[in-house]
CSV table of C-alpha atoms in Angstrom, one decimal:
chain,number,residue,atom,x,y,z
L,1,UNK,CA,12.3,-24.9,35.1
L,2,UNK,CA,12.8,-25.4,38.8
L,3,UNK,CA,9.2,-26.3,39.5
L,4,UNK,CA,7.9,-29.9,39.5
L,5,UNK,CA,6.6,-30.9,36.1
L,6,UNK,CA,3.6,-32.6,37.7
L,7,UNK,CA,2.3,-33.0,41.2
L,8,UNK,CA,-0.1,-35.9,41.1
L,9,UNK,CA,-1.9,-36.6,44.3
L,10,UNK,CA,-3.7,-39.8,45.3
L,11,UNK,CA,-3.5,-40.5,49.0
L,12,UNK,CA,-3.3,-36.8,50.0
L,13,UNK,CA,-6.4,-35.8,48.0
L,14,UNK,CA,-8.3,-38.6,49.5
L,15,UNK,CA,-7.2,-37.8,53.0
L,16,UNK,CA,-9.3,-34.7,53.9
L,17,UNK,CA,-8.3,-35.7,57.3
L,18,UNK,CA,-5.9,-38.6,57.6
L,19,UNK,CA,-7.6,-41.5,59.4
L,20,UNK,CA,-5.4,-43.3,61.7
L,21,UNK,CA,-6.3,-46.9,62.5
L,22,UNK,CA,-8.1,-48.0,65.7
L,23,UNK,CA,-9.0,-51.2,67.3
L,24,UNK,CA,-11.6,-52.6,69.6
L,25,UNK,CA,-9.7,-54.6,72.2
L,26,UNK,CA,-10.2,-53.5,75.8
L,27,UNK,CA,-7.4,-51.4,77.1
L,28,UNK,CA,-6.0,-50.9,80.6
L,29,UNK,CA,-3.8,-48.2,81.9
L,30,UNK,CA,-0.7,-49.7,83.6
L,31,UNK,CA,2.5,-48.6,85.2
L,32,UNK,CA,6.0,-49.8,84.3
L,33,UNK,CA,5.4,-53.1,86.2
L,34,UNK,CA,2.2,-53.8,84.3
L,35,UNK,CA,0.0,-53.0,87.3
L,36,UNK,CA,-3.5,-51.5,86.7
L,37,UNK,CA,-3.6,-47.8,87.3
L,38,UNK,CA,-6.3,-45.1,87.0
L,39,UNK,CA,-7.0,-44.2,83.4
L,40,UNK,CA,-6.1,-40.6,84.1
L,41,UNK,CA,-2.5,-41.6,84.8
L,42,UNK,CA,-2.1,-42.5,81.1
L,43,UNK,CA,-3.2,-38.9,80.1
L,44,UNK,CA,-0.1,-37.5,81.8
L,45,UNK,CA,2.8,-36.7,79.5
L,46,UNK,CA,5.4,-38.5,81.6
L,47,UNK,CA,5.5,-41.0,84.4
L,48,UNK,CA,5.9,-44.3,82.6
L,49,UNK,CA,2.2,-45.0,82.4
L,50,UNK,CA,0.8,-46.5,79.2
L,51,UNK,CA,-2.0,-48.6,77.9
L,52,UNK,CA,-2.0,-52.4,77.2
L,53,UNK,CA,-4.6,-53.9,74.9
L,54,UNK,CA,-6.3,-57.1,75.7
L,55,UNK,CA,-5.5,-59.2,78.8
L,56,UNK,CA,-7.3,-59.1,82.1
L,57,UNK,CA,-6.8,-58.1,85.7
L,58,UNK,CA,-8.6,-58.3,89.1
L,59,UNK,CA,-10.1,-54.9,88.4
L,60,UNK,CA,-8.4,-53.1,91.3
L,61,UNK,CA,-5.7,-50.5,91.0
L,62,UNK,CA,-2.4,-52.3,91.6
L,63,UNK,CA,-3.5,-55.6,90.2
L,64,UNK,CA,-1.3,-57.2,87.6
L,65,UNK,CA,-2.7,-57.2,84.0
L,66,UNK,CA,-2.0,-60.6,82.5
L,67,UNK,CA,-2.3,-62.0,79.0
L,68,UNK,CA,-1.4,-58.8,77.2
L,69,UNK,CA,2.2,-58.8,75.9
L,70,UNK,CA,1.6,-55.7,73.6
L,71,UNK,CA,1.5,-52.3,75.3
L,72,UNK,CA,0.4,-49.2,73.4
L,73,UNK,CA,0.4,-45.5,74.3
L,74,UNK,CA,4.0,-45.3,75.2
L,75,UNK,CA,4.5,-42.6,72.6
L,76,UNK,CA,2.5,-39.5,72.1
L,77,UNK,CA,1.0,-36.8,74.2
L,78,UNK,CA,4.1,-34.6,74.6
L,79,UNK,CA,2.7,-32.1,72.2
L,80,UNK,CA,-0.3,-31.5,74.4
L,81,UNK,CA,1.9,-30.8,77.3
L,82,UNK,CA,4.1,-28.5,75.2
L,83,UNK,CA,1.1,-26.7,73.8
L,84,UNK,CA,1.9,-27.5,70.1
L,85,UNK,CA,2.2,-30.0,67.4
L,86,UNK,CA,5.3,-32.0,66.5
L,87,UNK,CA,5.9,-30.2,63.3
L,88,UNK,CA,7.8,-26.9,63.1
W,1,UNK,CA,12.1,-9.2,44.9
W,2,UNK,CA,8.7,-7.7,45.2
W,3,UNK,CA,5.5,-8.4,47.1
W,4,UNK,CA,2.4,-8.0,45.0
W,5,UNK,CA,-1.1,-7.6,46.4
W,6,UNK,CA,-3.8,-9.4,44.4
W,7,UNK,CA,-7.4,-10.6,44.6
W,8,UNK,CA,-7.6,-14.2,45.9
W,9,UNK,CA,-9.2,-16.7,43.6
W,10,UNK,CA,-12.9,-17.1,44.1
W,11,UNK,CA,-13.5,-20.1,46.3
W,12,UNK,CA,-9.8,-20.4,47.1
W,13,UNK,CA,-10.6,-22.4,50.2
W,14,UNK,CA,-12.1,-25.2,48.2
W,15,UNK,CA,-9.2,-25.0,45.7
W,16,UNK,CA,-6.6,-25.6,48.4
W,17,UNK,CA,-8.6,-28.1,50.3
W,18,UNK,CA,-8.8,-30.3,47.2
W,19,UNK,CA,-5.0,-30.6,47.2
W,20,UNK,CA,-4.7,-31.3,50.9
W,21,UNK,CA,-4.4,-27.9,52.5
W,22,UNK,CA,-7.4,-28.3,54.9
W,23,UNK,CA,-5.9,-26.1,57.6
W,24,UNK,CA,-6.0,-22.9,55.4
W,25,UNK,CA,-7.8,-20.7,58.0
W,26,UNK,CA,-6.6,-19.8,61.5
W,27,UNK,CA,-8.8,-20.1,64.6
W,28,UNK,CA,-9.6,-16.4,64.5
W,29,UNK,CA,-11.0,-16.8,60.9
W,30,UNK,CA,-8.1,-15.1,59.1
W,31,UNK,CA,-6.4,-17.0,56.4
W,32,UNK,CA,-3.3,-19.0,57.1
W,33,UNK,CA,-2.9,-19.7,53.3
W,34,UNK,CA,-2.8,-16.1,52.2
W,35,UNK,CA,-3.1,-15.6,48.4
W,36,UNK,CA,-4.1,-12.0,48.7
W,37,UNK,CA,-0.4,-11.5,47.9
W,38,UNK,CA,2.5,-13.2,46.3
W,39,UNK,CA,6.3,-12.7,46.2
W,40,UNK,CA,8.0,-12.3,42.8
W,41,UNK,CA,11.8,-13.0,42.4
W,42,UNK,CA,14.3,-12.8,39.7
W,43,UNK,CA,16.0,-15.9,38.5
W,44,UNK,CA,19.3,-14.5,39.9
W,45,UNK,CA,17.7,-14.1,43.4
W,46,UNK,CA,16.6,-17.7,43.3
W,47,UNK,CA,20.1,-18.8,42.3
W,48,UNK,CA,21.5,-17.0,45.3
W,49,UNK,CA,19.0,-18.6,47.7
W,50,UNK,CA,19.6,-22.0,46.2
W,51,UNK,CA,23.4,-21.6,46.5
W,52,UNK,CA,23.1,-20.3,50.0
W,53,UNK,CA,21.0,-23.3,51.0
W,54,UNK,CA,23.6,-25.7,49.6
W,55,UNK,CA,26.5,-23.9,51.4
W,56,UNK,CA,24.7,-23.9,54.7
W,57,UNK,CA,24.1,-27.6,54.3
W,58,UNK,CA,27.8,-28.1,53.7
W,59,UNK,CA,28.5,-26.1,56.9
W,60,UNK,CA,26.0,-28.2,58.9
W,61,UNK,CA,27.6,-31.4,57.8
W,62,UNK,CA,31.0,-30.1,58.9
W,63,UNK,CA,29.5,-28.9,62.2
W,64,UNK,CA,28.0,-32.4,62.8
W,65,UNK,CA,31.5,-33.9,62.5
W,66,UNK,CA,33.0,-31.3,64.8
W,67,UNK,CA,30.3,-31.8,67.4
W,68,UNK,CA,31.0,-35.5,67.6
W,69,UNK,CA,34.8,-35.3,67.3
W,70,UNK,CA,35.0,-32.6,70.0
W,71,UNK,CA,32.3,-34.2,72.3
W,72,UNK,CA,30.0,-31.1,72.2
W,73,UNK,CA,26.8,-33.1,72.7
W,74,UNK,CA,26.7,-32.0,76.4
W,75,UNK,CA,27.1,-28.3,75.4
W,76,UNK,CA,24.0,-28.8,73.3
W,77,UNK,CA,22.1,-30.2,76.3
W,78,UNK,CA,21.3,-33.4,74.3
W,79,UNK,CA,20.4,-36.1,76.7
W,80,UNK,CA,23.3,-38.4,77.4
W,81,UNK,CA,21.3,-41.6,76.8
W,82,UNK,CA,21.0,-40.6,73.1
W,83,UNK,CA,24.7,-39.9,72.5
W,84,UNK,CA,25.7,-43.4,71.4
W,85,UNK,CA,22.8,-43.7,69.0
W,86,UNK,CA,23.5,-40.3,67.6
W,87,UNK,CA,27.1,-41.2,66.9
W,88,UNK,CA,26.3,-44.6,65.4
W,89,UNK,CA,23.6,-43.2,63.0
W,90,UNK,CA,25.8,-40.2,62.0
W,91,UNK,CA,28.4,-42.7,60.9
W,92,UNK,CA,26.2,-45.4,59.4
W,93,UNK,CA,24.0,-42.9,57.5
W,94,UNK,CA,20.6,-44.7,57.7
W,95,UNK,CA,17.8,-43.3,55.5
W,96,UNK,CA,17.1,-39.5,56.0
W,97,UNK,CA,14.7,-37.5,53.9
W,98,UNK,CA,14.3,-33.8,54.3
W,99,UNK,CA,14.8,-30.6,56.2
W,100,UNK,CA,14.0,-26.9,56.0
W,101,UNK,CA,16.4,-23.9,56.6
W,102,UNK,CA,14.7,-20.8,57.7
W,103,UNK,CA,16.5,-17.8,56.1
W,104,UNK,CA,16.4,-14.1,56.5
W,105,UNK,CA,16.8,-12.3,53.1
W,106,UNK,CA,16.5,-8.6,52.7
W,107,UNK,CA,17.4,-8.5,49.0
W,108,UNK,CA,21.1,-8.1,49.9
W,109,UNK,CA,22.1,-10.5,52.6
W,110,UNK,CA,21.0,-14.0,53.2
W,111,UNK,CA,21.4,-15.3,56.8
W,112,UNK,CA,20.5,-18.6,58.5
W,113,UNK,CA,17.9,-18.2,61.2
W,114,UNK,CA,17.6,-21.9,62.1
W,115,UNK,CA,17.5,-25.4,60.7
W,116,UNK,CA,14.3,-27.4,61.1
W,117,UNK,CA,15.9,-30.8,60.4
W,118,UNK,CA,13.8,-33.2,62.4
W,119,UNK,CA,10.1,-32.5,61.9
W,120,UNK,CA,9.7,-29.7,59.3
W,121,UNK,CA,6.1,-28.8,58.3
W,122,UNK,CA,4.7,-26.3,55.8
W,123,UNK,CA,5.4,-28.9,53.2
W,124,UNK,CA,1.9,-29.3,51.8
W,125,UNK,CA,1.8,-25.6,51.3
W,126,UNK,CA,5.2,-25.4,49.7
W,127,UNK,CA,5.2,-28.5,47.6
W,128,UNK,CA,1.6,-28.8,46.6
W,129,UNK,CA,-0.7,-25.8,47.3
W,130,UNK,CA,1.6,-23.1,45.8
W,131,UNK,CA,2.4,-25.3,42.8
W,132,UNK,CA,-1.3,-25.7,42.0
W,133,UNK,CA,-1.8,-21.9,42.6
W,134,UNK,CA,1.0,-21.2,40.1
W,135,UNK,CA,-0.4,-23.5,37.5
W,136,UNK,CA,-3.8,-21.9,37.7
W,137,UNK,CA,-2.8,-18.3,37.8
W,138,UNK,CA,0.7,-18.0,36.3
W,139,UNK,CA,1.4,-21.1,34.3
W,140,UNK,CA,4.2,-19.5,32.3
W,141,UNK,CA,6.1,-18.4,35.4
W,142,UNK,CA,8.5,-20.6,37.3
W,143,UNK,CA,8.7,-21.5,41.0
W,144,UNK,CA,11.6,-22.6,43.2
W,145,UNK,CA,9.8,-25.9,44.0
W,146,UNK,CA,10.7,-29.3,42.8
W,147,UNK,CA,9.9,-30.8,46.2
W,148,UNK,CA,7.4,-33.3,44.9
W,149,UNK,CA,9.7,-34.7,42.2
W,150,UNK,CA,12.7,-34.8,44.6
W,151,UNK,CA,10.7,-36.5,47.4
W,152,UNK,CA,9.4,-39.2,45.0
W,153,UNK,CA,13.0,-39.7,43.6
W,154,UNK,CA,14.4,-39.9,47.1
W,155,UNK,CA,11.9,-42.6,48.2
W,156,UNK,CA,12.8,-44.5,45.0
W,157,UNK,CA,16.5,-44.3,46.0
W,158,UNK,CA,15.6,-45.7,49.4
W,159,UNK,CA,13.8,-48.7,48.1
W,160,UNK,CA,16.7,-51.1,48.8
W,161,UNK,CA,17.4,-49.6,52.1
W,162,UNK,CA,14.0,-49.8,53.9
W,163,UNK,CA,11.7,-52.5,55.1
W,164,UNK,CA,8.1,-52.5,53.8
W,165,UNK,CA,5.6,-51.4,54.7
W,166,UNK,CA,7.1,-48.1,55.7
W,167,UNK,CA,5.0,-46.8,58.6
W,168,UNK,CA,4.0,-43.2,58.8
W,169,UNK,CA,3.3,-41.8,62.3
W,170,UNK,CA,2.3,-38.5,63.9
W,171,UNK,CA,0.4,-37.3,67.0
W,172,UNK,CA,-0.8,-33.9,65.9
W,173,UNK,CA,-3.9,-32.2,64.4
W,174,UNK,CA,-4.7,-31.3,60.8
W,175,UNK,CA,-1.3,-29.9,59.7
W,176,UNK,CA,0.7,-32.9,61.0
W,177,UNK,CA,-1.9,-35.3,59.7
W,178,UNK,CA,-1.9,-33.8,56.2
W,179,UNK,CA,1.9,-33.5,56.1
W,180,UNK,CA,2.3,-37.2,57.0
W,181,UNK,CA,-0.4,-38.1,54.4
W,182,UNK,CA,1.5,-36.2,51.8
W,183,UNK,CA,4.8,-37.8,52.6
W,184,UNK,CA,3.1,-41.2,52.6
W,185,UNK,CA,1.6,-40.3,49.2
W,186,UNK,CA,5.1,-39.5,47.8
W,187,UNK,CA,6.4,-42.8,49.1
W,188,UNK,CA,3.6,-44.7,47.5
W,189,UNK,CA,4.2,-42.9,44.2
W,190,UNK,CA,7.8,-44.2,44.4
W,191,UNK,CA,6.4,-47.7,44.7
W,192,UNK,CA,6.8,-48.3,48.4
W,193,UNK,CA,4.1,-50.1,50.5
W,194,UNK,CA,3.1,-47.8,53.3
W,195,UNK,CA,0.8,-47.8,56.4
W,196,UNK,CA,-0.4,-45.0,58.6
W,197,UNK,CA,-0.1,-45.7,62.4
W,198,UNK,CA,-0.6,-43.1,65.1
W,199,UNK,CA,2.3,-42.6,67.5
W,200,UNK,CA,0.0,-43.6,70.4
W,201,UNK,CA,-0.9,-46.8,68.5
W,202,UNK,CA,2.6,-48.1,68.2
W,203,UNK,CA,2.8,-51.2,70.2
W,204,UNK,CA,5.6,-52.7,72.2
W,205,UNK,CA,5.6,-56.5,72.4
W,206,UNK,CA,7.3,-57.4,75.6
W,207,UNK,CA,7.5,-61.0,74.6
W,208,UNK,CA,9.5,-60.4,71.4
W,209,UNK,CA,11.1,-57.1,72.4
W,210,UNK,CA,9.8,-55.4,69.2
W,211,UNK,CA,7.7,-52.5,68.2
W,212,UNK,CA,4.6,-53.8,66.4
W,213,UNK,CA,1.7,-52.5,64.4
W,214,UNK,CA,-2.0,-53.0,65.2
W,215,UNK,CA,-1.9,-56.5,63.8
W,216,UNK,CA,1.1,-57.4,65.8
W,217,UNK,CA,3.5,-57.3,62.8
W,218,UNK,CA,7.0,-56.1,63.7
W,219,UNK,CA,7.8,-52.5,62.6
W,220,UNK,CA,11.2,-52.2,60.9
W,221,UNK,CA,11.0,-48.8,59.1
W,222,UNK,CA,9.0,-45.9,60.6
W,223,UNK,CA,8.8,-42.3,59.4
W,224,UNK,CA,7.8,-40.1,62.4
W,225,UNK,CA,6.6,-36.6,62.4
W,226,UNK,CA,7.3,-36.4,66.1
W,227,UNK,CA,10.4,-34.7,67.7
W,228,UNK,CA,13.1,-36.9,69.0
W,229,UNK,CA,13.4,-34.9,72.2
W,230,UNK,CA,9.7,-35.8,73.0
W,231,UNK,CA,9.9,-39.4,71.9
W,232,UNK,CA,13.0,-40.2,74.0
W,233,UNK,CA,11.4,-38.8,77.2
W,234,UNK,CA,8.3,-41.0,76.8
W,235,UNK,CA,7.5,-44.4,78.2
W,236,UNK,CA,8.8,-46.2,75.1
W,237,UNK,CA,11.8,-44.0,74.6
W,238,UNK,CA,14.2,-46.5,76.1
W,239,UNK,CA,12.8,-49.2,73.9
W,240,UNK,CA,13.4,-47.0,70.9
W,241,UNK,CA,17.1,-46.6,71.7
W,242,UNK,CA,17.5,-50.2,72.6
W,243,UNK,CA,16.0,-51.5,69.3
W,244,UNK,CA,17.2,-48.8,67.0
W,245,UNK,CA,18.9,-50.0,63.8
W,246,UNK,CA,21.8,-47.7,64.3
W,247,UNK,CA,24.7,-49.5,62.8
W,248,UNK,CA,23.3,-50.4,59.4
W,249,UNK,CA,22.0,-48.6,56.3
W,250,UNK,CA,19.8,-51.6,55.5
W,251,UNK,CA,16.9,-53.2,57.5
W,252,UNK,CA,17.9,-55.6,60.3
W,253,UNK,CA,15.3,-58.0,61.7
W,254,UNK,CA,14.0,-57.0,65.0
W,255,UNK,CA,15.5,-53.5,64.8
W,256,UNK,CA,13.8,-50.2,63.7
W,257,UNK,CA,15.0,-47.6,61.2
W,258,UNK,CA,13.6,-44.3,62.3
W,259,UNK,CA,13.2,-41.6,59.7
W,260,UNK,CA,14.4,-38.9,60.4
W,261,UNK,CA,17.3,-40.6,62.2
W,262,UNK,CA,18.2,-39.7,65.7
W,263,UNK,CA,21.3,-37.8,64.6
W,264,UNK,CA,19.0,-35.1,63.4
W,265,UNK,CA,19.0,-34.0,67.1
W,266,UNK,CA,22.3,-32.4,66.2
W,267,UNK,CA,20.7,-30.0,63.7
W,268,UNK,CA,17.3,-29.4,65.1
W,269,UNK,CA,18.8,-28.2,68.3
W,270,UNK,CA,19.4,-24.4,68.1
W,271,UNK,CA,22.7,-24.7,69.8
W,272,UNK,CA,23.8,-25.6,66.2
W,273,UNK,CA,23.6,-21.9,65.4
W,274,UNK,CA,26.2,-21.0,68.0
W,275,UNK,CA,28.4,-23.9,67.0
W,276,UNK,CA,28.2,-22.9,63.3
W,277,UNK,CA,29.3,-19.3,64.2
W,278,UNK,CA,32.1,-20.6,66.4
W,279,UNK,CA,33.4,-22.8,63.6
W,280,UNK,CA,32.9,-20.3,60.9
W,281,UNK,CA,33.2,-16.8,62.4
W,282,UNK,CA,32.1,-14.0,60.1
W,283,UNK,CA,30.7,-16.4,57.5
W,284,UNK,CA,28.5,-14.3,55.2
W,285,UNK,CA,25.5,-16.6,55.6
W,286,UNK,CA,25.6,-16.8,59.4
W,287,UNK,CA,24.5,-14.5,62.2
W,288,UNK,CA,26.6,-14.1,65.3
W,289,UNK,CA,25.2,-16.6,67.9
W,290,UNK,CA,26.3,-17.6,71.4
W,291,UNK,CA,25.3,-20.1,74.0
W,292,UNK,CA,26.4,-18.3,77.2
W,293,UNK,CA,24.6,-15.0,76.7
W,294,UNK,CA,24.3,-12.1,74.2
W,295,UNK,CA,28.0,-11.2,74.5
W,296,UNK,CA,28.4,-7.7,73.0
W,297,UNK,CA,25.3,-7.8,70.9
W,298,UNK,CA,22.8,-4.9,71.4
W,299,UNK,CA,20.0,-6.3,69.2
W,300,UNK,CA,19.5,-10.0,69.5
W,301,UNK,CA,17.0,-12.8,69.6
W,302,UNK,CA,16.9,-15.3,72.5
W,303,UNK,CA,15.7,-18.7,71.4
W,304,UNK,CA,15.1,-21.9,73.5
W,305,UNK,CA,17.4,-24.6,72.2
W,306,UNK,CA,14.4,-26.8,71.5
W,307,UNK,CA,11.6,-24.3,70.9
W,308,UNK,CA,9.1,-24.9,68.1
W,309,UNK,CA,7.0,-22.4,66.1
W,310,UNK,CA,8.4,-19.3,67.8
W,311,UNK,CA,7.5,-20.5,71.3
W,312,UNK,CA,9.7,-18.9,73.9
W,313,UNK,CA,11.5,-16.6,71.5
W,314,UNK,CA,12.2,-13.1,72.7
W,315,UNK,CA,13.6,-10.1,70.8
W,316,UNK,CA,15.8,-7.6,72.5
W,317,UNK,CA,16.7,-4.2,71.1
W,318,UNK,CA,19.3,-2.0,72.8
W,319,UNK,CA,19.6,-4.8,75.4
W,320,UNK,CA,15.9,-4.4,76.3
W,321,UNK,CA,13.0,-6.8,75.7
W,322,UNK,CA,11.1,-5.7,72.7
W,323,UNK,CA,8.9,-8.5,71.4
W,324,UNK,CA,7.9,-12.1,71.9
W,325,UNK,CA,8.0,-14.3,75.1
W,326,UNK,CA,7.4,-12.2,78.2
W,327,UNK,CA,10.1,-10.0,79.5
W,328,UNK,CA,12.3,-12.0,81.9
W,329,UNK,CA,12.6,-11.1,85.5
W,330,UNK,CA,16.0,-9.4,85.5
W,331,UNK,CA,16.8,-10.9,88.9
W,332,UNK,CA,16.2,-14.5,87.8
W,333,UNK,CA,18.2,-16.8,85.6
W,334,UNK,CA,16.3,-17.4,82.4
W,335,UNK,CA,15.1,-21.0,82.0
W,336,UNK,CA,13.7,-22.6,78.8
W,337,UNK,CA,11.9,-25.9,78.5
W,338,UNK,CA,15.2,-27.4,77.4
W,339,UNK,CA,17.1,-25.6,80.1
W,340,UNK,CA,19.1,-23.4,77.7
W,341,UNK,CA,19.0,-20.7,75.1
W,342,UNK,CA,20.9,-19.5,72.1
W,343,UNK,CA,21.4,-15.8,71.6
W,344,UNK,CA,21.5,-14.8,67.9
W,345,UNK,CA,22.0,-11.4,66.4
W,346,UNK,CA,18.9,-9.7,65.0
W,347,UNK,CA,18.8,-10.2,61.2
W,348,UNK,CA,17.7,-7.8,58.6
W,349,UNK,CA,14.5,-9.2,57.1
W,350,UNK,CA,12.3,-8.7,54.1
W,351,UNK,CA,9.6,-6.4,55.0
W,352,UNK,CA,6.6,-5.1,52.9
W,353,UNK,CA,3.1,-3.9,53.5
W,354,UNK,CA,3.7,-4.2,57.3
W,355,UNK,CA,4.7,-7.8,57.1
W,356,UNK,CA,8.0,-9.5,57.8
W,357,UNK,CA,8.9,-12.5,55.7
W,358,UNK,CA,10.9,-15.6,56.5
W,359,UNK,CA,12.2,-17.8,53.7
W,360,UNK,CA,11.8,-21.5,54.3
W,361,UNK,CA,14.3,-23.2,52.0
W,362,UNK,CA,13.8,-26.9,51.7
W,363,UNK,CA,16.3,-29.7,51.3
W,364,UNK,CA,15.6,-33.2,50.1
W,365,UNK,CA,18.5,-35.7,50.4
W,366,UNK,CA,20.7,-32.8,51.3
W,367,UNK,CA,20.0,-30.9,48.1
W,368,UNK,CA,18.1,-27.6,47.7
W,369,UNK,CA,14.5,-28.5,46.6
W,370,UNK,CA,12.2,-25.5,47.0
W,371,UNK,CA,11.0,-22.6,49.0
W,372,UNK,CA,8.0,-21.4,51.0
W,373,UNK,CA,7.5,-18.0,52.5
W,374,UNK,CA,5.8,-17.2,55.9
W,375,UNK,CA,4.8,-13.7,56.8
W,376,UNK,CA,4.3,-12.2,60.3
W,377,UNK,CA,3.2,-8.9,61.6
W,378,UNK,CA,6.1,-9.0,64.1
W,379,UNK,CA,9.6,-10.3,63.7
W,380,UNK,CA,8.9,-13.8,65.1
W,381,UNK,CA,7.5,-16.6,63.0
W,382,UNK,CA,4.8,-18.5,64.9
W,383,UNK,CA,2.2,-21.1,64.1
W,384,UNK,CA,-0.1,-18.3,63.0
W,385,UNK,CA,2.3,-16.7,60.5
W,386,UNK,CA,0.8,-16.8,57.1
W,387,UNK,CA,2.0,-18.8,54.1
W,388,UNK,CA,2.2,-16.6,51.0
W,389,UNK,CA,3.0,-18.2,47.5
W,390,UNK,CA,5.9,-17.1,45.3
W,391,UNK,CA,7.0,-17.2,41.7
W,392,UNK,CA,10.0,-16.1,39.7
W,393,UNK,CA,10.6,-15.1,36.1
């Protein structure tokens, strides 16, 4: 036989749609120097903009965001720009 | 081989949803999972497909050595900032899991169409949905499909070589989400601790210089269903190269093992097709393919070096555009997203009932592991090409 003897599923069967974790810290869109930028900049597929979570700033574009050493959003979004998913 | 038309199971949508195939219907309401037909093979035909898969894998390994020895990374338009990491991981052989060859098979000749080595999908359909379909409708028949067993076995082999939890990341919709959930499932069945983490949720801690999860824990092994050519262009791409565990097979504190490893850029790039032909001219499993134009071919396919799901692919017959991406302006130089194309001879494909079939032949740990068929109304397999199950007797 060249078929699997069994294909038990636990996680997959439970994951009608895989749920990816989220968190509730405030986020700020920043440039490569950690300066506050319009949120729309982080929707662009390139340009070095990304989100940082936590921390605070003066609230004006260009202000430094301090107290947030962890940045997120530096990966992802290229599929939207390319019009497809990452799988092939 | 023969294509049979049959009546789909009553409530087939629920049947496949239960085993993870939630994306069974296309946006236009037609089935993506199409069990109104199945393909039947003889055991000898499956033997040939399996042997061809193993032989092409052998050729791909030799091609990888040749690309690095002869410094052909530039020919493949692979970004120069990735070269050192590609070389290092090719030699250190960090964990790698799977891939899929797309083959043309007309009942006589088998030919390689391309190698989806970095982010292959269609896995839930091939490994799971068609297995359950077979068990329900043809339990006495066999299927070229030991994907599940081989994936679980490979994860068990990797136990000493990965850091736990192994993170599983993607950035797509249903198909990518379920593919990553299935791979995570196989890792868990092998005894590994796992966690799901969206690509956009991966954190970079500038204080420690490490990638971190949502709790701030350092990530050391990460399976990504996300193409390297995208990842490296993004804001964290430079961090990925800088912190890559490129020199060791085993986890290293502060470094990240990426699965699939970055050397897969050698095989997922369609320049590989031209290099394989150059290294093995007239090999029975290869189609003529060239990087600098169609040469003397009358009937050929032009593929972007980094295209996915048939995007940007054009077919030319008697040197004239016939199907696919819009006809190019004859006065302009063609430009693809990656900046280059490969020109591959048109293959003779399996055709039945107005459909053309492509054979997706899976490898796990470099060994043939199963097969899934996609059918299209034209010659180009796209993200709307239907998955049709198979069996053999």
